């Protein structure tokens, strides 16, 4: 019997990646950090989804819901919503954060959505498509969407301070980029899909493809808030699990020190140094 070693290796890699994805976001501490520091999508993006759908949304499924941040934004516009995630701790966090009779959260993957055929008006996936087998996901979406139903794929780039880029001067964004490069060994291959804005992910076999990259959210926060956001990075979480708490803490301390030096050696604590933090989003829409 001839064994296709390449195919077996590919399947094994996919199994290991699925397991890694499942465990990467486990743990109540990480889920709480995720809930506290991850950016919240702008209302303009939600309105674009609603306008594209153009009708009443009775049933919605939010795949890869995490701590329920995006689910909560959809609540006022739907009759019922199901949020699914591969992580039990994220599902628990979402249940605590979103207390509404219209919302239900449970364990589930994008490759196998426990919903009846053609019963859903809107499927959303925010900053999670890169963790999912898109071929299986698209088939599931096509199965559960009612005719005319919509798939909304949302993603965002790293949150960075909105600052003027001065020639020959190091910026806070440069400091962030250094942390990303310095932890590159601890990021999954899927991160490259995010860096490319999902442009390298296959397009769904649905109709009326529409993409926009104009949305962004801007909030006033502290340097501590920004460092807290960086601590939720999956690469930092992997480093923490691999190298230990002391090593990951040192990375964040070095990042803080670098930022303070860029700000002119500001003697104030990071918690009182105010920044305007901007996150750029992309939105991809399809219709069945």
Short mmCIF file of C-alpha atoms in Angstrom, two decimals:
data_model
loop_
_atom_site.label_atom_id
_atom_site.label_comp_id
_atom_site.label_asym_id
_atom_site.label_seq_id
_atom_site.Cartn_x
_atom_site.Cartn_y
_atom_site.Cartn_z
CA UNK A 1 0.00 0.00 0.00
CA UNK A 2 1.39 3.40 -0.98
CA UNK A 3 0.96 6.17 1.58
CA UNK A 4 0.82 9.79 0.48
CA UNK A 5 3.18 11.23 3.08
CA UNK A 6 2.54 14.81 2.01
CA UNK A 7 -1.21 14.42 2.39
CA UNK A 8 -0.86 12.74 5.77
CA UNK A 9 1.47 15.51 6.92
CA UNK A 10 -1.01 18.15 5.75
CA UNK A 11 -3.86 16.47 7.63
CA UNK A 12 -1.75 16.14 10.76
CA UNK A 13 -0.79 19.80 10.54
CA UNK A 14 -4.47 20.78 10.27
CA UNK A 15 -5.37 18.63 13.30
CA UNK A 16 -2.58 20.18 15.35
CA UNK A 17 -3.60 23.68 14.26
CA UNK A 18 -7.19 23.04 15.31
CA UNK A 19 -6.01 21.82 18.71
CA UNK A 20 -3.72 24.83 19.07
CA UNK A 21 -6.56 27.19 18.19
CA UNK A 22 -8.81 25.53 20.75
CA UNK A 23 -6.26 25.85 23.57
CA UNK A 24 -4.82 29.22 22.61
CA UNK A 25 -7.81 31.14 23.94
CA UNK A 26 -8.51 28.88 26.91
CA UNK A 27 -8.17 30.19 30.45
CA UNK A 28 -10.36 32.63 32.32
CA UNK A 29 -7.51 35.12 32.83
CA UNK A 30 -6.86 35.47 29.10
CA UNK A 31 -10.59 35.66 28.35
CA UNK A 32 -10.97 38.51 30.85
CA UNK A 33 -8.01 40.38 29.31
CA UNK A 34 -9.45 39.80 25.84
CA UNK A 35 -12.78 41.23 26.96
CA UNK A 36 -11.20 44.28 28.60
CA UNK A 37 -8.64 45.37 26.02
CA UNK A 38 -9.73 44.16 22.58
CA UNK A 39 -11.10 46.95 20.32
CA UNK A 40 -14.83 47.29 19.66
CA UNK A 41 -16.00 47.66 16.04
CA UNK A 42 -17.44 51.05 15.02
CA UNK A 43 -21.16 51.56 14.55
CA UNK A 44 -20.53 52.57 10.92
CA UNK A 45 -19.47 48.98 10.23
CA UNK A 46 -22.61 47.56 11.85
CA UNK A 47 -24.74 49.96 9.82
CA UNK A 48 -23.06 48.82 6.60
CA UNK A 49 -23.96 45.22 7.42
CA UNK A 50 -27.57 46.14 8.13
CA UNK A 51 -27.83 48.25 4.98
CA UNK A 52 -26.39 45.45 2.86
CA UNK A 53 -28.82 42.94 4.35
CA UNK A 54 -31.73 45.29 3.82
CA UNK A 55 -34.36 43.38 5.81
CA UNK A 56 -35.41 42.04 9.19
CA UNK A 57 -32.84 39.82 10.87
CA UNK A 58 -34.65 37.17 12.86
CA UNK A 59 -31.83 34.68 13.36
CA UNK A 60 -28.12 35.49 13.53
CA UNK A 61 -25.06 33.34 14.25
CA UNK A 62 -21.81 34.98 15.39
CA UNK A 63 -19.02 32.46 14.77
CA UNK A 64 -15.83 32.77 16.84
CA UNK A 65 -17.65 35.15 19.17
CA UNK A 66 -14.84 35.31 21.74
CA UNK A 67 -15.92 37.37 24.75
CA UNK A 68 -19.06 38.57 22.97
CA UNK A 69 -17.95 42.06 21.97
CA UNK A 70 -19.21 41.86 18.40
CA UNK A 71 -22.27 39.84 19.42
CA UNK A 72 -23.33 42.66 21.73
CA UNK A 73 -23.15 45.21 18.91
CA UNK A 74 -25.57 43.13 16.84
CA UNK A 75 -28.13 42.57 19.62
CA UNK A 76 -30.26 45.70 19.04
CA UNK A 77 -30.74 44.74 15.39
CA UNK A 78 -31.67 41.05 15.59
CA UNK A 79 -34.47 39.02 17.10
CA UNK A 80 -32.22 36.17 18.22
CA UNK A 81 -28.48 35.54 18.12
CA UNK A 82 -26.27 32.53 18.77
CA UNK A 83 -22.60 33.07 19.59
CA UNK A 84 -20.22 30.12 19.20
CA UNK A 85 -16.57 29.69 20.10
CA UNK A 86 -14.13 26.79 20.44
CA UNK A 87 -13.03 28.02 23.87
CA UNK A 88 -15.17 27.28 26.92
CA UNK A 89 -13.60 30.16 28.85
CA UNK A 90 -14.49 32.59 26.05
CA UNK A 91 -18.07 31.27 25.97
CA UNK A 92 -18.29 31.73 29.75
CA UNK A 93 -16.92 35.28 29.46
CA UNK A 94 -19.41 36.11 26.69
CA UNK A 95 -22.27 34.79 28.81
CA UNK A 96 -21.19 37.08 31.65
CA UNK A 97 -20.75 40.10 29.40
CA UNK A 98 -23.91 39.78 27.33
CA UNK A 99 -26.91 39.23 29.56
CA UNK A 100 -29.88 39.33 27.20
CA UNK A 101 -32.63 36.81 26.53
CA UNK A 102 -32.03 37.22 22.80
CA UNK A 103 -28.45 35.93 23.07
CA UNK A 104 -27.25 32.34 23.54
CA UNK A 105 -23.63 31.21 23.72
CA UNK A 106 -22.22 27.72 23.35
CA UNK A 107 -19.16 25.76 22.31
CA UNK A 108 -18.91 25.30 18.56
CA UNK A 109 -16.60 25.58 15.57
CA UNK A 110 -16.96 27.31 12.23
CA UNK A 111 -16.50 24.01 10.43
CA UNK A 112 -19.58 22.46 12.05
CA UNK A 113 -22.36 24.88 13.01
CA UNK A 114 -25.14 23.24 15.00
CA UNK A 115 -28.04 25.03 13.28
CA UNK A 116 -30.78 23.73 10.98
CA UNK A 117 -30.65 24.27 7.23
CA UNK A 118 -31.72 27.65 5.79
CA UNK A 119 -32.82 29.12 9.13
CA UNK A 120 -30.34 31.97 9.56
CA UNK A 121 -30.56 35.50 8.12
CA UNK A 122 -27.05 36.67 9.04
CA UNK A 123 -23.76 34.92 9.82
CA UNK A 124 -20.92 37.00 11.20
CA UNK A 125 -17.30 36.18 11.95
CA UNK A 126 -15.12 38.89 13.50
CA UNK A 127 -11.33 38.47 13.64
CA UNK A 128 -11.67 34.69 13.58
CA UNK A 129 -11.84 33.55 9.94
CA UNK A 130 -8.09 32.93 9.83
CA UNK A 131 -8.51 30.19 12.47
CA UNK A 132 -11.17 28.37 10.46
CA UNK A 133 -11.01 25.90 7.59
CA UNK A 134 -12.67 28.21 5.06
CA UNK A 135 -13.77 25.47 2.66
CA UNK A 136 -15.78 23.74 5.39
CA UNK A 137 -16.95 27.04 6.85
CA UNK A 138 -18.29 28.35 3.55
CA UNK A 139 -20.21 25.10 3.03
CA UNK A 140 -21.76 25.41 6.48
CA UNK A 141 -22.67 29.04 5.88
CA UNK A 142 -24.31 28.16 2.59
CA UNK A 143 -26.23 25.37 4.34
CA UNK A 144 -27.60 27.42 7.25
CA UNK A 145 -28.26 30.74 5.47
CA UNK A 146 -31.78 31.30 4.21
CA UNK A 147 -32.08 32.50 0.59
CA UNK A 148 -30.94 36.12 0.49
CA UNK A 149 -29.13 35.71 3.81
CA UNK A 150 -25.82 37.47 4.40
CA UNK A 151 -22.33 36.48 5.50
CA UNK A 152 -20.33 39.33 7.08
CA UNK A 153 -16.59 38.80 7.56
CA UNK A 154 -14.88 41.36 9.79
CA UNK A 155 -11.22 41.83 10.64
CA UNK A 156 -8.93 44.49 12.01
CA UNK A 157 -5.29 45.48 12.06
CA UNK A 158 -3.16 46.15 15.14
CA UNK A 159 -4.39 49.00 17.30
CA UNK A 160 -1.91 51.85 17.15
CA UNK A 161 -1.70 55.42 18.48
CA UNK A 162 -2.86 57.99 16.00
CA UNK A 163 0.27 60.13 15.74
CA UNK A 164 2.14 62.24 13.28
CA UNK A 165 5.01 60.36 11.68
CA UNK A 166 8.04 62.61 12.01
CA UNK A 167 10.96 62.02 9.68
CA UNK A 168 13.98 60.35 11.26
CA UNK A 169 12.18 60.01 14.57
CA UNK A 170 11.15 56.76 16.18
CA UNK A 171 7.42 56.46 16.84
CA UNK A 172 5.21 54.45 19.19
CA UNK A 173 4.09 52.41 16.18
CA UNK A 174 7.75 51.53 15.58
CA UNK A 175 7.94 50.23 19.15
CA UNK A 176 4.88 48.06 18.55
CA UNK A 177 6.33 46.72 15.31
CA UNK A 178 9.50 45.77 17.19
CA UNK A 179 7.49 43.72 19.69
CA UNK A 180 5.72 41.97 16.83
CA UNK A 181 9.00 41.15 15.08
CA UNK A 182 10.63 40.12 18.35
CA UNK A 183 7.85 37.61 19.07
CA UNK A 184 7.52 36.37 15.49
CA UNK A 185 8.56 32.84 16.43
CA UNK A 186 5.52 32.52 18.68
CA UNK A 187 2.88 33.55 16.15
CA UNK A 188 0.97 31.01 14.09
CA UNK A 189 1.10 30.97 10.31
CA UNK A 190 -2.51 32.18 10.32
CA UNK A 191 -1.37 35.60 11.51
CA UNK A 192 -0.07 36.29 8.00
CA UNK A 193 -3.66 36.11 6.77
CA UNK A 194 -4.56 38.93 9.17
CA UNK A 195 -1.54 41.00 8.16
CA UNK A 196 -2.79 40.72 4.56
CA UNK A 197 -6.25 41.92 5.59
CA UNK A 198 -7.75 38.53 4.60
CA UNK A 199 -6.98 39.34 0.97
CA UNK A 200 -5.15 36.02 0.62
CA UNK A 201 -8.09 34.00 1.99
CA UNK A 202 -10.24 32.41 -0.76
CA UNK A 203 -13.46 34.25 -1.57
CA UNK A 204 -16.66 32.48 -0.54
CA UNK A 205 -18.66 30.79 -3.33
CA UNK A 206 -21.60 33.12 -2.69
CA UNK A 207 -22.79 36.14 -4.65
CA UNK A 208 -22.66 39.94 -4.44
CA UNK A 209 -19.13 40.14 -3.00
CA UNK A 210 -18.43 43.56 -1.47
CA UNK A 211 -15.35 44.70 0.44
CA UNK A 212 -14.71 47.95 2.33
CA UNK A 213 -11.59 49.03 4.24
CA UNK A 214 -12.75 52.47 5.33
CA UNK A 215 -13.97 51.74 8.86
CA UNK A 216 -11.97 52.53 11.96
CA UNK A 217 -12.53 53.09 15.63
CA UNK A 218 -10.72 55.74 17.65
CA UNK A 219 -10.74 55.89 21.45
CA UNK A 220 -8.97 57.85 24.15
CA UNK A 221 -6.95 55.52 26.33
CA UNK A 222 -3.80 55.31 28.38
CA UNK A 223 -0.44 53.81 27.61
CA UNK A 224 -1.37 51.10 30.13
CA UNK A 225 -4.50 50.32 28.11
CA UNK A 226 -2.41 49.91 24.97
CA UNK A 227 0.06 47.63 26.75
CA UNK A 228 -2.90 45.64 28.06
CA UNK A 229 -4.12 45.21 24.50
CA UNK A 230 -0.69 43.95 23.41
CA UNK A 231 -0.79 41.42 26.27
CA UNK A 232 -3.83 39.79 24.60
CA UNK A 233 -1.90 39.04 21.39
CA UNK A 234 -1.95 35.34 20.62
CA UNK A 235 1.81 35.50 20.02
CA UNK A 236 2.35 36.87 23.53
CA UNK A 237 0.09 34.20 24.97
CA UNK A 238 2.09 31.49 23.21
CA UNK A 239 5.36 33.01 24.44
CA UNK A 240 3.95 33.09 27.97
CA UNK A 241 2.98 29.42 27.84
CA UNK A 242 6.28 28.43 26.23
CA UNK A 243 8.83 30.60 28.05
CA UNK A 244 6.97 31.41 31.25
CA UNK A 245 5.35 34.39 32.95
CA UNK A 246 8.64 36.15 33.71
CA UNK A 247 9.69 36.20 30.05
CA UNK A 248 6.36 37.54 28.76
CA UNK A 249 6.26 40.18 31.52
CA UNK A 250 9.75 41.31 30.53
CA UNK A 251 8.66 41.77 26.91
CA UNK A 252 5.83 44.05 28.05
CA UNK A 253 8.10 45.95 30.45
CA UNK A 254 10.65 46.54 27.69
CA UNK A 255 7.83 47.72 25.43
CA UNK A 256 6.64 50.18 28.08
CA UNK A 257 10.17 51.47 28.63
CA UNK A 258 10.66 51.93 24.89
CA UNK A 259 7.40 53.88 24.64
CA UNK A 260 8.34 56.13 27.56
CA UNK A 261 11.71 56.89 25.95
CA UNK A 262 9.98 57.74 22.66
CA UNK A 263 7.75 60.11 24.60
CA UNK A 264 10.83 61.92 25.83
CA UNK A 265 11.46 59.96 28.99
CA UNK A 266 8.06 60.85 30.41
CA UNK A 267 8.27 60.39 34.20
CA UNK A 268 4.51 59.87 34.56
CA UNK A 269 3.15 56.35 35.10
CA UNK A 270 1.80 54.63 32.00
CA UNK A 271 -1.70 54.65 33.48
CA UNK A 272 -1.98 58.46 33.20
CA UNK A 273 -0.27 58.97 29.83
CA UNK A 274 -3.10 59.52 27.38
CA UNK A 275 -3.11 58.26 23.80
CA UNK A 276 -5.58 58.36 20.95
CA UNK A 277 -5.80 54.73 19.86
CA UNK A 278 -7.01 53.87 16.35
CA UNK A 279 -7.96 50.47 14.94
CA UNK A 280 -8.59 50.03 11.21
CA UNK A 281 -11.18 47.46 10.12
CA UNK A 282 -12.12 45.68 6.93
CA UNK A 283 -15.55 44.30 6.09
CA UNK A 284 -16.35 41.63 3.49
CA UNK A 285 -19.99 40.94 2.62
CA UNK A 286 -21.67 38.12 0.67
CA UNK A 287 -25.24 37.17 -0.08
CA UNK A 288 -26.69 33.71 -0.62
#
